[in-house]
């Protein structure tokens, strides 16, 4: 009932920037938390950043000062501005949303992921 569509991934050189977007659509009453996670082959999916409906943010230590998460509640969209990118930022980035459905059940949803590659 809820779709998350990510965009903005790609290939960038070290020190460069990318802006990821994730738009939520479907049937739900509200979105409490939206966030970004990343995963490399054979590794766990790790939290990158989250943002609440009121704009409170949380970041992984590895991206603090470089990444900025933001949210447009009217568009049900979350963004991740990534600056000063490093090769170790290379991963598939997944959007996540915790929503309250119209059946009044809290559910978590994942997007399909977007590849970010940082390489010379």
Short mmCIF file of N, CA, C and O in Angstrom, two decimals:
data_model
loop_
_atom_site.label_atom_id
_atom_site.label_comp_id
_atom_site.label_asym_id
_atom_site.label_seq_id
_atom_site.Cartn_x
_atom_site.Cartn_y
_atom_site.Cartn_z
N UNK A 1 0.81 -1.22 0.00
CA UNK A 1 0.00 0.00 0.00
C UNK A 1 0.84 1.26 0.00
O UNK A 1 0.30 2.36 -0.23
N UNK A 2 2.11 1.13 0.28
CA UNK A 2 3.02 2.27 0.31
C UNK A 2 4.21 1.97 -0.59
O UNK A 2 4.79 0.90 -0.52
N UNK A 3 4.54 2.93 -1.40
CA UNK A 3 5.69 2.82 -2.28
C UNK A 3 6.70 3.90 -1.95
O UNK A 3 6.33 5.06 -1.72
N UNK A 4 7.96 3.52 -1.93
CA UNK A 4 9.05 4.46 -1.75
C UNK A 4 9.94 4.38 -2.98
O UNK A 4 10.43 3.31 -3.32
N UNK A 5 10.12 5.49 -3.63
CA UNK A 5 10.90 5.54 -4.86
C UNK A 5 12.09 6.45 -4.66
O UNK A 5 11.93 7.66 -4.44
N UNK A 6 13.29 5.87 -4.74
CA UNK A 6 14.52 6.63 -4.58
C UNK A 6 15.04 7.08 -5.93
O UNK A 6 14.83 6.43 -6.95
N UNK A 7 15.78 8.17 -5.91
CA UNK A 7 16.44 8.66 -7.10
C UNK A 7 17.65 9.48 -6.68
O UNK A 7 17.76 9.90 -5.54
N UNK A 8 18.54 9.71 -7.63
CA UNK A 8 19.67 10.59 -7.39
C UNK A 8 21.01 9.91 -7.26
O UNK A 8 22.05 10.60 -7.19
N UNK A 9 21.03 8.59 -7.23
CA UNK A 9 22.30 7.89 -7.13
C UNK A 9 23.10 7.99 -8.42
O UNK A 9 22.61 8.43 -9.45
N UNK A 10 24.35 7.58 -8.33
CA UNK A 10 25.21 7.63 -9.49
C UNK A 10 26.66 7.52 -9.13
O UNK A 10 27.02 7.18 -8.01
N UNK A 11 27.50 7.82 -10.10
CA UNK A 11 28.95 7.77 -9.94
C UNK A 11 29.47 9.18 -9.70
O UNK A 11 29.13 10.11 -10.44
N UNK A 12 30.29 9.33 -8.69
CA UNK A 12 30.86 10.62 -8.36
C UNK A 12 32.30 10.42 -7.89
O UNK A 12 32.64 9.39 -7.33
N UNK A 13 33.13 11.41 -8.14
CA UNK A 13 34.52 11.34 -7.70
C UNK A 13 34.65 11.69 -6.22
O UNK A 13 33.79 12.39 -5.66
N UNK A 14 35.68 11.19 -5.56
CA UNK A 14 35.89 11.56 -4.16
C UNK A 14 35.89 13.08 -3.98
O UNK A 14 36.47 13.81 -4.78
N UNK A 15 35.22 13.52 -2.93
CA UNK A 15 35.08 14.94 -2.68
C UNK A 15 33.86 15.56 -3.32
O UNK A 15 33.52 16.72 -3.02
N UNK A 16 33.19 14.82 -4.17
CA UNK A 16 32.02 15.32 -4.86
C UNK A 16 30.77 15.23 -4.02
O UNK A 16 30.79 14.84 -2.85
N UNK A 17 29.65 15.57 -4.65
CA UNK A 17 28.37 15.63 -3.96
C UNK A 17 27.28 14.95 -4.77
O UNK A 17 27.33 14.91 -6.01
N UNK A 18 26.31 14.42 -4.07
CA UNK A 18 25.11 13.87 -4.66
C UNK A 18 23.93 14.20 -3.76
O UNK A 18 24.09 14.35 -2.55
N UNK A 19 22.76 14.29 -4.36
CA UNK A 19 21.54 14.52 -3.62
C UNK A 19 20.56 13.40 -3.93
O UNK A 19 20.14 13.23 -5.07
N UNK A 20 20.20 12.63 -2.92
CA UNK A 20 19.25 11.56 -3.06
C UNK A 20 17.86 12.03 -2.66
O UNK A 20 17.71 12.85 -1.75
N UNK A 21 16.86 11.50 -3.33
CA UNK A 21 15.48 11.81 -3.02
C UNK A 21 14.70 10.52 -2.85
O UNK A 21 14.99 9.51 -3.50
N UNK A 22 13.70 10.56 -2.01
CA UNK A 22 12.82 9.42 -1.81
C UNK A 22 11.41 9.95 -1.60
O UNK A 22 11.16 10.68 -0.63
N UNK A 23 10.52 9.57 -2.48
CA UNK A 23 9.13 10.01 -2.41
C UNK A 23 8.23 8.85 -2.02
O UNK A 23 8.29 7.78 -2.61
N UNK A 24 7.41 9.08 -1.03
CA UNK A 24 6.45 8.09 -0.56
C UNK A 24 5.08 8.35 -1.16
O UNK A 24 4.63 9.49 -1.25
N UNK A 25 4.43 7.29 -1.57
CA UNK A 25 3.08 7.40 -2.11
C UNK A 25 2.27 6.19 -1.68
O UNK A 25 2.83 5.16 -1.30
N UNK A 26 0.97 6.32 -1.74
CA UNK A 26 0.08 5.25 -1.37
C UNK A 26 -0.91 5.69 -0.33
O UNK A 26 -1.21 6.88 -0.19
N UNK A 27 -1.41 4.71 0.41
CA UNK A 27 -2.44 4.97 1.40
C UNK A 27 -1.86 4.88 2.80
O UNK A 27 -1.47 3.80 3.25
N UNK A 28 -1.80 6.00 3.47
CA UNK A 28 -1.32 6.04 4.84
C UNK A 28 -1.83 7.31 5.50
O UNK A 28 -2.17 8.28 4.82
N UNK A 29 -1.85 7.28 6.80
CA UNK A 29 -2.32 8.44 7.55
C UNK A 29 -1.20 9.43 7.81
O UNK A 29 -1.43 10.65 7.76
N UNK A 30 -0.02 8.93 8.10
CA UNK A 30 1.09 9.81 8.40
C UNK A 30 2.39 9.03 8.29
O UNK A 30 2.41 7.80 8.28
N UNK A 31 3.48 9.77 8.20
CA UNK A 31 4.81 9.19 8.22
C UNK A 31 5.55 9.78 9.41
O UNK A 31 5.79 10.98 9.45
N UNK A 32 5.88 8.92 10.35
CA UNK A 32 6.56 9.40 11.55
C UNK A 32 8.04 9.67 11.29
O UNK A 32 8.53 10.77 11.54
N UNK A 33 8.72 8.66 10.80
CA UNK A 33 10.16 8.76 10.60
C UNK A 33 10.50 8.33 9.18
O UNK A 33 9.98 7.33 8.70
N UNK A 34 11.36 9.08 8.54
CA UNK A 34 11.94 8.68 7.27
C UNK A 34 13.45 8.66 7.44
O UNK A 34 14.01 9.44 8.21
N UNK A 35 14.09 7.76 6.71
CA UNK A 35 15.52 7.67 6.87
C UNK A 35 16.20 7.03 5.68
O UNK A 35 15.55 6.54 4.75
N UNK A 36 17.52 7.09 5.75
CA UNK A 36 18.36 6.48 4.74
C UNK A 36 19.28 5.47 5.39
O UNK A 36 19.86 5.73 6.45
N UNK A 37 19.41 4.33 4.75
CA UNK A 37 20.30 3.26 5.15
C UNK A 37 21.16 2.88 3.96
O UNK A 37 20.79 3.16 2.82
N UNK A 38 22.28 2.24 4.23
CA UNK A 38 23.13 1.83 3.12
C UNK A 38 23.69 0.44 3.38
O UNK A 38 23.86 0.02 4.52
N UNK A 39 24.01 -0.24 2.28
CA UNK A 39 24.46 -1.62 2.36
C UNK A 39 25.41 -1.93 1.22
O UNK A 39 25.18 -1.54 0.08
N UNK A 40 26.48 -2.64 1.55
CA UNK A 40 27.41 -3.15 0.56
C UNK A 40 27.32 -4.67 0.56
O UNK A 40 26.86 -5.27 1.54
N UNK A 41 27.76 -5.34 -0.51
CA UNK A 41 27.64 -6.79 -0.58
C UNK A 41 28.28 -7.49 0.61
O UNK A 41 29.42 -7.19 0.99
N UNK A 42 27.54 -8.41 1.21
CA UNK A 42 28.04 -9.16 2.34
C UNK A 42 28.03 -8.42 3.66
O UNK A 42 28.50 -8.97 4.66
N UNK A 43 27.51 -7.20 3.67
CA UNK A 43 27.51 -6.40 4.88
C UNK A 43 26.08 -6.16 5.37
O UNK A 43 25.11 -6.34 4.64
N UNK A 44 25.99 -5.76 6.62
CA UNK A 44 24.70 -5.40 7.19
C UNK A 44 24.23 -4.07 6.61
O UNK A 44 25.04 -3.24 6.19
N UNK A 45 22.93 -3.90 6.60
CA UNK A 45 22.36 -2.62 6.21
C UNK A 45 22.42 -1.68 7.41
O UNK A 45 21.83 -1.95 8.46
N UNK A 46 23.12 -0.58 7.25
CA UNK A 46 23.39 0.33 8.35
C UNK A 46 22.65 1.65 8.19
O UNK A 46 22.46 2.16 7.09
N UNK A 47 22.27 2.20 9.31
CA UNK A 47 21.62 3.50 9.34
C UNK A 47 22.59 4.59 8.91
O UNK A 47 23.74 4.61 9.34
N UNK A 48 22.11 5.49 8.08
CA UNK A 48 22.87 6.67 7.68
C UNK A 48 22.33 7.90 8.38
O UNK A 48 23.06 8.64 9.03
N UNK A 49 21.02 8.14 8.24
CA UNK A 49 20.40 9.30 8.85
C UNK A 49 18.90 9.09 8.91
O UNK A 49 18.33 8.39 8.07
N UNK A 50 18.27 9.70 9.90
CA UNK A 50 16.82 9.67 10.01
C UNK A 50 16.31 11.07 10.32
O UNK A 50 17.05 11.92 10.81
N UNK A 51 15.04 11.27 10.04
CA UNK A 51 14.41 12.54 10.34
C UNK A 51 12.95 12.29 10.70
O UNK A 51 12.25 11.51 10.05
N UNK A 52 12.49 12.93 11.76
CA UNK A 52 11.11 12.78 12.19
C UNK A 52 10.22 13.75 11.45
O UNK A 52 10.67 14.63 10.72
N UNK A 53 8.93 13.60 11.66
CA UNK A 53 7.96 14.48 11.02
C UNK A 53 8.12 15.93 11.45
O UNK A 53 7.69 16.83 10.73
N UNK A 54 8.70 16.14 12.61
CA UNK A 54 8.92 17.49 13.10
C UNK A 54 10.32 18.02 12.81
O UNK A 54 10.66 19.12 13.23
N UNK A 55 11.10 17.23 12.08
CA UNK A 55 12.39 17.71 11.63
C UNK A 55 13.58 17.37 12.51
O UNK A 55 14.69 17.86 12.25
N UNK A 56 13.38 16.57 13.53
CA UNK A 56 14.51 16.16 14.35
C UNK A 56 15.33 15.12 13.60
O UNK A 56 14.80 14.15 13.08
N UNK A 57 16.64 15.31 13.58
CA UNK A 57 17.52 14.47 12.78
C UNK A 57 18.49 13.67 13.63
O UNK A 57 18.80 14.03 14.77
N UNK A 58 18.96 12.59 13.05
CA UNK A 58 19.97 11.75 13.66
C UNK A 58 20.88 11.23 12.56
O UNK A 58 20.40 10.84 11.49
N UNK A 59 22.19 11.22 12.82
CA UNK A 59 23.16 10.82 11.82
C UNK A 59 24.12 9.78 12.37
O UNK A 59 24.48 9.81 13.55
N UNK A 60 24.55 8.89 11.49
CA UNK A 60 25.66 8.03 11.83
C UNK A 60 26.92 8.87 12.00
O UNK A 60 27.10 9.87 11.31
N UNK A 61 27.78 8.45 12.91
CA UNK A 61 28.99 9.23 13.16
C UNK A 61 29.83 9.40 11.90
O UNK A 61 30.48 10.44 11.71
N UNK A 62 29.82 8.41 11.04
CA UNK A 62 30.66 8.43 9.85
C UNK A 62 30.25 9.48 8.83
O UNK A 62 31.05 9.81 7.94
N UNK A 63 29.04 10.01 8.94
CA UNK A 63 28.57 10.98 7.95
C UNK A 63 28.28 12.35 8.55
O UNK A 63 27.95 13.28 7.81
N UNK A 64 28.41 12.49 9.85
CA UNK A 64 28.14 13.78 10.49
C UNK A 64 29.05 14.86 9.92
O UNK A 64 30.25 14.66 9.75
N UNK A 65 28.45 15.99 9.62
CA UNK A 65 29.19 17.10 9.05
C UNK A 65 29.33 17.04 7.55
O UNK A 65 29.74 18.03 6.93
N UNK A 66 29.01 15.91 6.94
CA UNK A 66 29.11 15.76 5.49
C UNK A 66 27.75 15.57 4.83
O UNK A 66 27.53 16.05 3.71
N UNK A 67 26.86 14.85 5.50
CA UNK A 67 25.54 14.58 4.94
C UNK A 67 24.48 15.40 5.67
O UNK A 67 24.60 15.65 6.87
N UNK A 68 23.45 15.78 4.95
CA UNK A 68 22.33 16.49 5.53
C UNK A 68 21.03 15.84 5.08
O UNK A 68 20.79 15.71 3.87
N UNK A 69 20.22 15.44 6.03
CA UNK A 69 18.91 14.88 5.71
C UNK A 69 17.86 15.97 5.90
O UNK A 69 17.94 16.77 6.84
N UNK A 70 16.89 16.00 5.01
CA UNK A 70 15.81 16.96 5.10
C UNK A 70 14.53 16.31 4.61
O UNK A 70 14.55 15.21 4.05
N UNK A 71 13.44 17.02 4.81
CA UNK A 71 12.14 16.42 4.54
C UNK A 71 11.15 17.48 4.12
O UNK A 71 11.12 18.57 4.69
N UNK A 72 10.34 17.14 3.14
CA UNK A 72 9.24 17.98 2.70
C UNK A 72 7.97 17.21 3.00
O UNK A 72 7.59 16.31 2.25
N UNK A 73 7.32 17.55 4.09
CA UNK A 73 6.14 16.81 4.51
C UNK A 73 4.99 16.92 3.51
O UNK A 73 4.23 15.97 3.33
N UNK A 74 4.86 18.07 2.88
CA UNK A 74 3.79 18.25 1.91
C UNK A 74 3.95 17.32 0.71
O UNK A 74 2.96 16.93 0.10
N UNK A 75 5.18 17.00 0.38
CA UNK A 75 5.45 16.12 -0.75
C UNK A 75 5.76 14.69 -0.33
O UNK A 75 6.03 13.84 -1.18
N UNK A 76 5.73 14.42 0.97
CA UNK A 76 6.08 13.09 1.49
C UNK A 76 7.42 12.62 0.94
O UNK A 76 7.58 11.47 0.53
N UNK A 77 8.37 13.51 0.95
CA UNK A 77 9.67 13.25 0.35
C UNK A 77 10.79 13.54 1.34
O UNK A 77 10.74 14.54 2.07
N UNK A 78 11.77 12.67 1.35
CA UNK A 78 12.96 12.86 2.16
C UNK A 78 14.16 12.97 1.24
O UNK A 78 14.21 12.32 0.19
N UNK A 79 15.11 13.80 1.62
CA UNK A 79 16.30 14.04 0.83
C UNK A 79 17.55 13.73 1.64
O UNK A 79 17.55 13.82 2.87
N UNK A 80 18.60 13.40 0.95
CA UNK A 80 19.90 13.23 1.58
C UNK A 80 20.93 13.94 0.72
O UNK A 80 21.24 13.49 -0.38
N UNK A 81 21.42 15.06 1.22
CA UNK A 81 22.49 15.79 0.56
C UNK A 81 23.82 15.24 1.06
O UNK A 81 24.10 15.31 2.25
N UNK A 82 24.60 14.71 0.15
CA UNK A 82 25.86 14.08 0.49
C UNK A 82 27.00 14.90 -0.09
O UNK A 82 27.10 15.06 -1.31
N UNK A 83 27.83 15.42 0.78
CA UNK A 83 28.97 16.23 0.39
C UNK A 83 30.26 15.57 0.84
O UNK A 83 30.27 14.71 1.71
N UNK A 84 31.36 16.00 0.25
CA UNK A 84 32.68 15.48 0.59
C UNK A 84 32.68 13.96 0.59
O UNK A 84 33.17 13.31 1.51
N UNK A 85 32.15 13.39 -0.46
CA UNK A 85 32.00 11.94 -0.53
C UNK A 85 33.34 11.23 -0.57
O UNK A 85 34.31 11.71 -1.16
N UNK A 86 33.37 10.08 0.09
CA UNK A 86 34.56 9.25 0.19
C UNK A 86 34.29 7.90 -0.46
O UNK A 86 33.14 7.47 -0.54
N UNK A 87 35.33 7.20 -0.89
CA UNK A 87 35.12 5.86 -1.46
C UNK A 87 34.36 4.93 -0.53
O UNK A 87 33.57 4.10 -1.00
N UNK A 88 34.56 5.06 0.77
CA UNK A 88 33.86 4.21 1.72
C UNK A 88 32.36 4.51 1.82
O UNK A 88 31.62 3.77 2.48
N UNK A 89 31.91 5.58 1.19
CA UNK A 89 30.48 5.87 1.12
C UNK A 89 29.80 5.05 0.03
O UNK A 89 28.57 5.06 -0.06
N UNK A 90 30.57 4.37 -0.79
CA UNK A 90 30.00 3.56 -1.86
C UNK A 90 29.10 2.47 -1.29
O UNK A 90 29.52 1.69 -0.43
N UNK A 91 27.87 2.42 -1.76
CA UNK A 91 26.90 1.46 -1.26
C UNK A 91 25.59 1.63 -2.02
O UNK A 91 25.43 2.58 -2.79
N UNK A 92 24.70 0.70 -1.80
CA UNK A 92 23.32 0.90 -2.21
C UNK A 92 22.61 1.60 -1.07
O UNK A 92 22.64 1.13 0.07
N UNK A 93 21.99 2.71 -1.37
CA UNK A 93 21.30 3.50 -0.37
C UNK A 93 19.80 3.22 -0.45
O UNK A 93 19.19 3.32 -1.52
N UNK A 94 19.23 2.88 0.69
CA UNK A 94 17.83 2.52 0.78
C UNK A 94 17.06 3.55 1.61
O UNK A 94 17.49 3.93 2.69
N UNK A 95 15.92 3.92 1.10
CA UNK A 95 15.02 4.78 1.83
C UNK A 95 14.12 3.92 2.72
O UNK A 95 13.71 2.82 2.33
N UNK A 96 13.84 4.41 3.90
CA UNK A 96 12.96 3.72 4.83
C UNK A 96 11.94 4.70 5.39
O UNK A 96 12.26 5.86 5.63
N UNK A 97 10.73 4.21 5.59
CA UNK A 97 9.70 5.04 6.18
C UNK A 97 8.86 4.22 7.14
O UNK A 97 8.48 3.09 6.83
N UNK A 98 8.61 4.79 8.30
CA UNK A 98 7.67 4.21 9.25
C UNK A 98 6.37 4.99 9.09
O UNK A 98 6.33 6.19 9.34
N UNK A 99 5.32 4.28 8.69
CA UNK A 99 4.05 4.94 8.40
C UNK A 99 2.95 4.39 9.29
O UNK A 99 3.03 3.27 9.79
N UNK A 100 1.95 5.21 9.49
CA UNK A 100 0.72 4.77 10.11
C UNK A 100 -0.29 4.57 8.99
O UNK A 100 -0.67 5.53 8.32
N UNK A 101 -0.69 3.32 8.77
CA UNK A 101 -1.60 3.02 7.67
C UNK A 101 -3.02 3.44 8.01
O UNK A 101 -3.34 3.78 9.15
N UNK A 102 -3.86 3.40 6.99
CA UNK A 102 -5.26 3.78 7.20
C UNK A 102 -6.02 2.77 8.04
O UNK A 102 -7.11 3.07 8.52
N UNK A 103 -5.46 1.58 8.22
CA UNK A 103 -6.02 0.62 9.16
C UNK A 103 -5.45 0.83 10.57
O UNK A 103 -5.67 0.00 11.45
N UNK A 104 -4.74 1.91 10.75
CA UNK A 104 -4.17 2.32 12.04
C UNK A 104 -3.19 1.26 12.55
O UNK A 104 -3.26 0.81 13.69
N UNK A 105 -2.30 0.88 11.68
CA UNK A 105 -1.22 -0.05 12.01
C UNK A 105 0.09 0.59 11.57
O UNK A 105 0.20 1.08 10.45
N UNK A 106 1.06 0.57 12.45
CA UNK A 106 2.37 1.09 12.12
C UNK A 106 3.14 0.05 11.31
O UNK A 106 3.26 -1.10 11.71
N UNK A 107 3.64 0.46 10.16
CA UNK A 107 4.37 -0.43 9.28
C UNK A 107 5.62 0.24 8.75
O UNK A 107 5.63 1.45 8.52
N UNK A 108 6.64 -0.56 8.54
CA UNK A 108 7.86 -0.08 7.95
C UNK A 108 7.97 -0.48 6.50
O UNK A 108 7.62 -1.60 6.13
N UNK A 109 8.48 0.42 5.67
CA UNK A 109 8.62 0.17 4.25
C UNK A 109 10.01 0.54 3.78
O UNK A 109 10.65 1.44 4.33
N UNK A 110 10.46 -0.18 2.77
CA UNK A 110 11.75 0.06 2.15
C UNK A 110 11.60 0.38 0.68
O UNK A 110 10.75 -0.18 -0.02
N UNK A 111 12.45 1.26 0.20
CA UNK A 111 12.56 1.47 -1.23
C UNK A 111 13.42 0.40 -1.86
O UNK A 111 13.97 -0.47 -1.19
N UNK A 112 13.56 0.46 -3.18
CA UNK A 112 14.33 -0.55 -3.91
C UNK A 112 15.83 -0.30 -3.85
O UNK A 112 16.62 -1.20 -4.15
N UNK A 113 16.22 0.89 -3.48
CA UNK A 113 17.63 1.21 -3.36
C UNK A 113 18.16 1.94 -4.58
O UNK A 113 17.68 1.76 -5.70
N UNK A 114 19.15 2.77 -4.35
CA UNK A 114 19.83 3.47 -5.43
C UNK A 114 21.33 3.40 -5.19
O UNK A 114 21.81 3.59 -4.08
N UNK A 115 22.06 3.08 -6.24
CA UNK A 115 23.51 2.86 -6.12
C UNK A 115 24.25 4.18 -6.08
O UNK A 115 24.03 5.06 -6.93
N UNK A 116 25.14 4.30 -5.12
CA UNK A 116 26.06 5.43 -5.03
C UNK A 116 27.47 4.87 -5.10
O UNK A 116 27.85 4.03 -4.28
N UNK A 117 28.23 5.31 -6.07
CA UNK A 117 29.60 4.85 -6.24
C UNK A 117 30.53 6.06 -6.21
O UNK A 117 30.37 6.99 -7.01
N UNK A 118 31.48 6.03 -5.31
CA UNK A 118 32.46 7.10 -5.17
C UNK A 118 33.81 6.54 -5.59
O UNK A 118 34.40 5.71 -4.89
N UNK A 119 34.30 6.98 -6.73
CA UNK A 119 35.52 6.42 -7.27
C UNK A 119 36.17 7.40 -8.24
O UNK A 119 35.50 8.16 -8.92
N UNK A 120 37.49 7.35 -8.30
CA UNK A 120 38.23 8.17 -9.24
C UNK A 120 38.17 7.58 -10.63
O UNK A 120 38.05 6.37 -10.81
#
